Amino acid sequence: MASRCYALIFPQSWSRRARLRPSCSAVGDAEYIIASDASALISRTQNVVYLKDGELVHLTAKGFSITTLEQEDVSPVVDKITWAIKDSDRGDYAHFMEKEIFEQPTALENSMRGRFSEDGSTANFGGLNLTASELRQIDRFMFCACGTAWHACLVTEHLIERFARLPVEVDYASEFRYRNSPLDRNTLFFVLSQSGETIDTLAALREAKRKGYRVLAINNVVGSTIAREADGGIYQHVGPEIGVASTKAFTSQLLLGAMLALYIARLRDMSFSDGVLYVNALKGAPALVRDALKQAAHIKGIAKRFAHHTDFLFLGRLSLFPLALEGALKLKEISYIHAEGYRPPR
Ligand code: F6R
């Protein structure tokens, strides 16, 4: 096969959707491709080299090399993309967002697989790299994220406070580094990001690490910048999310937030029997989502009935308030119709 090169360098500062990786180059058979996201390459190769900010790739028909802007050589590290090719094929669906909505039950099963204890009373997250006794020292949580992932943090706040009885603060990642948020020694800092590349979330992670905190990440894309820089974390395992509006990644973040609340609660005051009830409820979630998806035709009818309205209000209390915010965000993003999420007045 003749050698071919496609070049598209995508510095992070050019990326309007900050979830794009600065750039990654793929190593195939006798061809080298440069792209901004691994999902563009998966049909050609599974071997990728992720470039860091400030690195240059030199491509010729014979191969490639990487240097810094100062011309120092960088040894390329080849990573393997673990998704199947079918994950980045939209099949019979009209678009990726529709496909990913229907993938939710499987995505939830994948997020929870192997993460419940054998006695069925709690969750296990070895990737946090924290022992039970270290976790017992934690007396406060701080979560940072943007957009949909921020909404998932707000639900997690509610669940940890309710079940583990520990205070939680949620900050918008783009604000965190401009405030001087007091974090004490026993605060555990989490960032949430589907892509693991959102620049404000990454900046919040770096600021918290600069202050000496242990930072954990809930993240979907294996090997993303956030995953690499965090001290540990939880992978979502929902496969690539190609649709611009987050769907299956959001429901998986809610599930993992609920599992984290359970894990912490069981290290503290939650009883074995309450833990078993909680685990069984979570295990039932994919079937409930499957049932909800069977309503698709009915929901389409409702959408047609209301599509001519110009303003929508989504209402929700407690953990449903962040879902109201998320519903409004989805409507705005997808239909460009004005929408707001509100707490009902007391
Ligand atoms: C909304 C949406 C965005 C992302 C936000 C954070 O549907 O997709 O609001 O949630 O840009 O992205 P991640 O989770 O990749 O950090």
Coordinates of C-alpha atoms and ligand atoms in Angstrom, one line a residue:
M1 CA 0.0 0.0 0.0
A2 CA 1.3 3.5 -0.8
S3 CA 2.2 5.6 2.1
R4 CA -0.3 8.3 2.8
C5 CA -0.3 11.2 5.2
Y6 CA -3.2 13.4 6.3
A7 CA -2.3 16.3 8.5
L8 CA -4.7 18.2 10.7
I9 CA -3.0 19.8 13.7
F10 CA -5.6 20.9 16.2
P11 CA -4.2 23.0 19.0
Q12 CA -6.4 23.0 22.1
S13 CA -6.9 26.8 21.9
W14 CA -8.6 26.4 18.5
S15 CA -11.1 23.9 19.8
R16 CA -14.5 25.5 20.3
R17 CA -15.7 22.3 21.9
A18 CA -13.1 21.9 24.6
R19 CA -13.8 18.2 24.8
L20 CA -11.6 17.6 21.8
R21 CA -8.2 16.3 22.6
P22 CA -5.5 18.8 21.4
S23 CA -4.6 16.2 18.8
C24 CA -3.7 12.6 18.4
S25 CA -1.9 10.8 15.6
A26 CA -2.7 7.3 14.6
V27 CA -0.2 4.7 13.5
G28 CA -1.6 2.4 10.9
D29 CA -0.1 0.1 8.2
A30 CA 2.0 2.3 6.0
E31 CA -0.1 5.3 6.8
Y32 CA -0.1 8.0 9.4
I33 CA -3.2 10.1 10.2
I34 CA -3.5 13.1 12.3
A35 CA -6.9 13.9 13.9
S36 CA -8.4 15.7 16.8
D37 CA -10.3 12.7 18.2
A38 CA -9.7 9.0 18.3
S39 CA -13.2 8.2 17.1
A40 CA -12.3 9.6 13.6
L41 CA -9.6 7.0 13.3
I42 CA -11.0 3.8 14.7
S43 CA -12.0 2.3 11.3
R44 CA -8.3 2.6 10.2
T45 CA -6.3 1.7 13.2
Q46 CA -6.4 1.1 17.0
N47 CA -2.8 2.3 17.6
V48 CA -2.6 5.9 18.6
V49 CA 0.0 8.4 19.9
Y50 CA -1.5 11.2 22.0
L51 CA 0.3 14.5 21.6
K52 CA 0.8 16.8 24.5
D53 CA 0.4 20.6 24.4
G54 CA 3.5 22.2 22.9
E55 CA 4.5 19.1 20.9
L56 CA 5.1 19.0 17.2
V57 CA 4.7 15.9 14.9
H58 CA 6.8 15.7 11.8
L59 CA 5.2 13.5 9.2
T60 CA 6.8 12.2 6.0
A61 CA 6.0 9.3 3.7
K62 CA 8.5 7.2 5.6
G63 CA 7.4 7.8 9.1
F64 CA 7.0 10.4 11.9
S65 CA 8.8 11.9 14.8
I66 CA 7.8 14.1 17.6
T67 CA 9.7 17.1 19.1
T68 CA 8.9 19.9 21.5
L69 CA 8.6 23.4 20.2
E70 CA 12.2 23.8 21.3
Q71 CA 13.2 20.9 19.0
E72 CA 13.9 18.4 21.7
D73 CA 13.1 14.8 20.7
V74 CA 10.1 13.1 22.3
S75 CA 9.8 9.3 22.3
P76 CA 6.3 8.4 21.1
V77 CA 4.2 6.2 23.3
V78 CA 1.7 4.1 21.3
D79 CA -1.6 3.5 23.1
K80 CA -4.3 1.0 22.0
I81 CA -7.9 2.1 21.5
T82 CA -10.0 -0.5 23.2
W83 CA -13.4 0.3 21.5
A84 CA -14.8 -2.0 18.9
I85 CA -15.2 -0.6 15.4
K86 CA -19.0 -1.1 15.7
D87 CA -19.0 1.5 18.5
S88 CA -18.2 4.2 16.1
D89 CA -20.7 3.1 13.5
R90 CA -24.2 4.5 13.8
G91 CA -25.9 1.4 12.4
D92 CA -29.6 1.9 11.6
Y93 CA -30.0 4.9 13.9
A94 CA -30.7 8.4 12.4
H95 CA -27.8 9.9 14.3
F96 CA -25.3 9.1 17.0
M97 CA -27.3 10.8 19.7
E98 CA -30.2 8.5 19.1
K99 CA -27.9 5.5 19.0
E100 CA -26.4 6.5 22.3
I101 CA -29.8 7.1 24.0
F102 CA -30.7 3.5 23.1
E103 CA -27.3 2.3 24.4
Q104 CA -28.0 3.5 27.9
P105 CA -29.1 0.2 29.4
T106 CA -26.0 -1.6 28.2
A107 CA -23.8 1.4 29.2
L108 CA -25.2 1.2 32.7
E109 CA -24.5 -2.5 32.9
N110 CA -20.9 -1.9 31.7
S111 CA -20.4 0.9 34.3
M112 CA -21.5 -1.4 37.2
R113 CA -20.0 -4.6 36.0
G114 CA -17.6 -6.2 38.6
R115 CA -18.1 -3.3 40.9
F116 CA -20.4 -4.8 43.6
S117 CA -19.1 -6.8 46.5
E118 CA -19.6 -10.5 46.6
D119 CA -22.1 -10.2 49.5
G120 CA -24.1 -7.8 47.4
S121 CA -24.2 -5.0 50.0
T122 CA -21.8 -2.4 48.7
A123 CA -19.7 -1.2 45.7
N124 CA -16.0 -1.6 45.2
F125 CA -13.7 1.0 43.5
G126 CA -10.2 -0.3 43.5
G127 CA -9.2 2.5 41.1
L128 CA -9.6 5.1 43.7
N129 CA -6.2 3.8 45.2
L130 CA -7.5 4.5 48.7
T131 CA -7.9 2.0 51.5
A132 CA -11.0 1.8 53.6
S133 CA -9.3 3.4 56.5
E134 CA -8.0 6.3 54.4
L135 CA -11.5 6.8 53.1
R136 CA -12.8 6.9 56.6
Q137 CA -10.6 9.9 57.3
I138 CA -12.4 11.9 54.6
D139 CA -14.8 14.4 56.1
R140 CA -15.7 16.4 53.1
F141 CA -16.0 16.0 49.3
M142 CA -15.4 18.6 46.6
F143 CA -16.6 17.9 43.0
C144 CA -15.7 20.0 39.9
A145 CA -17.0 19.6 36.4
C146 CA -18.7 21.5 33.5
G147 CA -22.0 21.3 31.7
T148 CA -23.8 17.9 31.9
A149 CA -21.0 16.4 34.1
W150 CA -21.6 19.3 36.6
H151 CA -25.3 18.3 36.7
A152 CA -24.2 14.8 37.6
C153 CA -22.1 16.2 40.4
L154 CA -25.1 18.0 41.8
V155 CA -27.0 14.7 42.0
T156 CA -24.0 13.0 43.5
E157 CA -23.8 15.8 46.2
H158 CA -27.4 15.0 47.1
L159 CA -26.8 11.3 47.3
I160 CA -23.5 11.4 49.3
E161 CA -25.1 13.9 51.8
R162 CA -28.2 11.8 52.2
F163 CA -26.7 8.3 52.4
A164 CA -23.1 8.9 53.7
R165 CA -23.9 11.9 55.8
L166 CA -20.9 13.9 54.7
P167 CA -20.8 17.5 53.4
V168 CA -20.2 17.9 49.7
E169 CA -19.4 21.0 47.7
V170 CA -19.8 21.2 43.9
D171 CA -18.1 24.0 42.0
Y172 CA -18.3 24.9 38.3
A173 CA -14.8 23.9 37.0
S174 CA -14.3 27.2 35.2
E175 CA -14.8 29.1 38.5
F176 CA -12.6 26.9 40.7
R177 CA -9.2 28.3 39.9
Y178 CA -10.4 31.9 40.1
R179 CA -11.8 31.5 43.7
N180 CA -9.8 30.6 46.7
S181 CA -11.9 27.8 47.9
P182 CA -10.9 26.5 51.4
L183 CA -10.1 22.9 51.2
D184 CA -9.0 21.1 54.3
R185 CA -6.7 18.2 54.7
N186 CA -9.5 15.7 54.8
T187 CA -11.3 16.9 51.7
L188 CA -11.4 14.4 48.8
F189 CA -11.4 16.2 45.4
F190 CA -13.1 14.7 42.4
V191 CA -13.4 15.9 38.8
L192 CA -16.0 14.5 36.4
S193 CA -15.5 14.5 32.7
Q194 CA -16.8 12.2 30.0
S195 CA -14.0 13.2 27.5
G196 CA -11.3 13.8 30.1
E197 CA -10.2 16.8 28.0
T198 CA -12.4 19.7 29.0
I199 CA -9.8 22.4 29.6
D200 CA -11.6 24.1 32.6
T201 CA -12.0 20.7 34.4
L202 CA -8.3 19.9 33.7
A203 CA -7.3 23.4 35.0
A204 CA -9.4 22.7 38.2
L205 CA -7.6 19.3 38.6
R206 CA -4.2 21.0 38.2
E207 CA -5.0 23.8 40.7
A208 CA -6.2 21.3 43.3
K209 CA -3.0 19.2 42.7
R210 CA -0.8 22.3 43.0
K211 CA -2.4 22.9 46.4
G212 CA -1.4 19.3 47.3
Y213 CA -4.7 17.5 47.1
R214 CA -5.2 14.0 46.0
V215 CA -7.5 14.4 43.0
L216 CA -9.7 11.6 41.7
A217 CA -11.5 11.5 38.3
I218 CA -14.7 9.9 37.0
N219 CA -14.0 9.8 33.3
N220 CA -15.0 7.8 30.2
V221 CA -12.1 8.0 27.8
V222 CA -9.3 5.7 28.9
G223 CA -5.9 7.4 28.7
S224 CA -7.4 10.9 28.5
T225 CA -5.4 13.8 29.9
I226 CA -7.5 14.0 33.0
A227 CA -7.3 10.2 33.5
R228 CA -3.5 10.4 33.2
E229 CA -3.1 13.4 35.6
A230 CA -5.5 12.2 38.3
D231 CA -4.3 10.2 41.3
G232 CA -6.9 7.6 40.7
G233 CA -10.5 7.3 39.7
I234 CA -13.4 5.4 38.1
Y235 CA -13.7 4.7 34.4
Q236 CA -17.2 4.8 33.1
H237 CA -16.8 2.1 30.4
V238 CA -19.7 3.3 28.3
G239 CA -17.8 3.2 25.0
P240 CA -17.3 6.3 22.8
E241 CA -19.8 9.1 23.0
I242 CA -19.8 10.6 19.6
G243 CA -23.0 12.7 19.7
V244 CA -22.1 16.2 20.8
A245 CA -24.9 16.3 23.5
S246 CA -24.1 13.9 26.4
T247 CA -26.6 11.1 27.0
K248 CA -25.3 7.7 28.0
A249 CA -22.3 9.2 29.7
F250 CA -24.6 11.3 31.9
T251 CA -26.8 8.4 33.1
S252 CA -23.6 6.4 33.8
Q253 CA -22.2 9.3 35.8
L254 CA -25.4 9.4 37.9
L255 CA -25.1 5.6 38.4
L256 CA -21.4 5.9 39.5
G257 CA -22.3 8.8 41.8
A258 CA -24.9 6.6 43.4
M259 CA -22.4 3.8 43.7
L260 CA -19.9 6.1 45.3
A261 CA -22.4 7.3 47.8
L262 CA -23.2 3.7 48.6
Y263 CA -19.5 2.8 49.0
I264 CA -18.8 5.7 51.4
A265 CA -22.1 5.1 53.3
R266 CA -21.3 1.4 53.9
L267 CA -17.9 2.4 55.3
R268 CA -19.7 4.6 57.8
D269 CA -23.3 4.1 59.0
M270 CA -25.3 2.2 56.4
S271 CA -26.4 -1.3 57.5
F272 CA -25.7 -4.5 55.6
S273 CA -29.5 -4.9 54.8
D274 CA -29.9 -1.3 53.6
G275 CA -26.8 -1.8 51.5
V276 CA -28.4 -5.0 49.9
L277 CA -31.6 -3.1 49.1
Y278 CA -29.6 -0.2 47.6
V279 CA -27.5 -2.6 45.4
N280 CA -30.6 -4.4 44.2
A281 CA -32.2 -1.1 43.3
L282 CA -29.1 -0.1 41.3
K283 CA -28.9 -3.5 39.5
G284 CA -32.6 -2.9 38.4
A285 CA -31.8 0.4 36.8
P286 CA -30.9 -0.9 33.2
A287 CA -34.2 -2.8 33.0
L288 CA -36.1 0.4 34.0
V289 CA -34.3 2.4 31.4
R290 CA -35.1 -0.3 28.8
D291 CA -38.8 0.0 29.7
A292 CA -38.6 3.8 29.5
L293 CA -37.1 3.5 26.0
K294 CA -40.0 1.4 24.9
Q295 CA -42.0 4.7 25.2
A296 CA -40.0 6.3 22.3
A297 CA -43.0 6.5 19.9
H298 CA -45.3 7.9 22.6
I299 CA -42.6 10.5 23.5
K300 CA -42.3 11.5 19.9
G301 CA -46.0 12.2 19.8
I302 CA -45.7 14.5 22.9
A303 CA -42.7 16.3 21.3
K304 CA -44.8 17.0 18.1
R305 CA -47.6 18.4 20.3
F306 CA -45.3 20.9 22.0
A307 CA -42.7 21.6 19.4
H308 CA -44.3 25.0 18.4
H309 CA -43.8 26.5 21.9
T310 CA -40.9 29.0 22.3
D311 CA -40.1 28.7 26.0
F312 CA -39.9 25.6 28.3
L313 CA -39.5 25.4 32.1
F314 CA -38.3 22.2 33.7
L315 CA -39.1 21.9 37.4
G316 CA -37.5 19.5 39.9
R317 CA -36.8 19.4 43.6
L318 CA -33.8 17.8 45.5
S319 CA -31.9 15.4 43.2
L320 CA -34.5 16.1 40.4
F321 CA -33.5 19.8 40.3
P322 CA -30.1 19.0 38.5
L323 CA -32.2 16.8 36.2
A324 CA -34.4 19.8 35.4
L325 CA -31.2 21.8 34.6
E326 CA -30.0 18.9 32.4
G327 CA -33.4 18.6 30.6
A328 CA -33.3 22.3 29.8
L329 CA -29.7 22.1 28.6
K330 CA -30.6 19.2 26.3
L331 CA -33.6 21.0 24.8
K332 CA -31.5 24.2 24.2
E333 CA -28.6 22.3 22.7
I334 CA -30.6 20.1 20.4
S335 CA -33.6 22.3 19.3
Y336 CA -32.3 25.8 20.0
I337 CA -35.5 26.5 21.9
H338 CA -35.2 28.6 25.1
A339 CA -35.5 26.5 28.2
E340 CA -34.7 26.9 31.9
G341 CA -34.5 24.5 34.8
Y342 CA -36.1 25.7 38.1
R343 CA -36.6 24.6 41.7
P344 CA -40.3 24.9 42.5
P345 CA -41.0 27.9 44.8
R346 CA -41.5 26.8 48.5
Ligands
F6R1 C1 -23.9 18.7 27.2 C2 -22.5 18.5 27.0 C3 -21.5 19.4 27.6 C4 -20.5 18.6 28.4 C5 -19.4 19.5 28.9 C6 -18.4 18.7 29.7 O1 -24.7 17.8 26.5 O2 -22.1 17.5 26.3 O3 -22.2 20.3 28.5 O4 -21.1 17.9 29.4 O5 -18.7 20.2 27.9 O6 -17.8 17.7 28.9 P1 -16.9 16.6 29.6 O7 -17.8 15.7 30.4 O8 -16.3 15.8 28.4 O9 -15.9 17.3 30.5

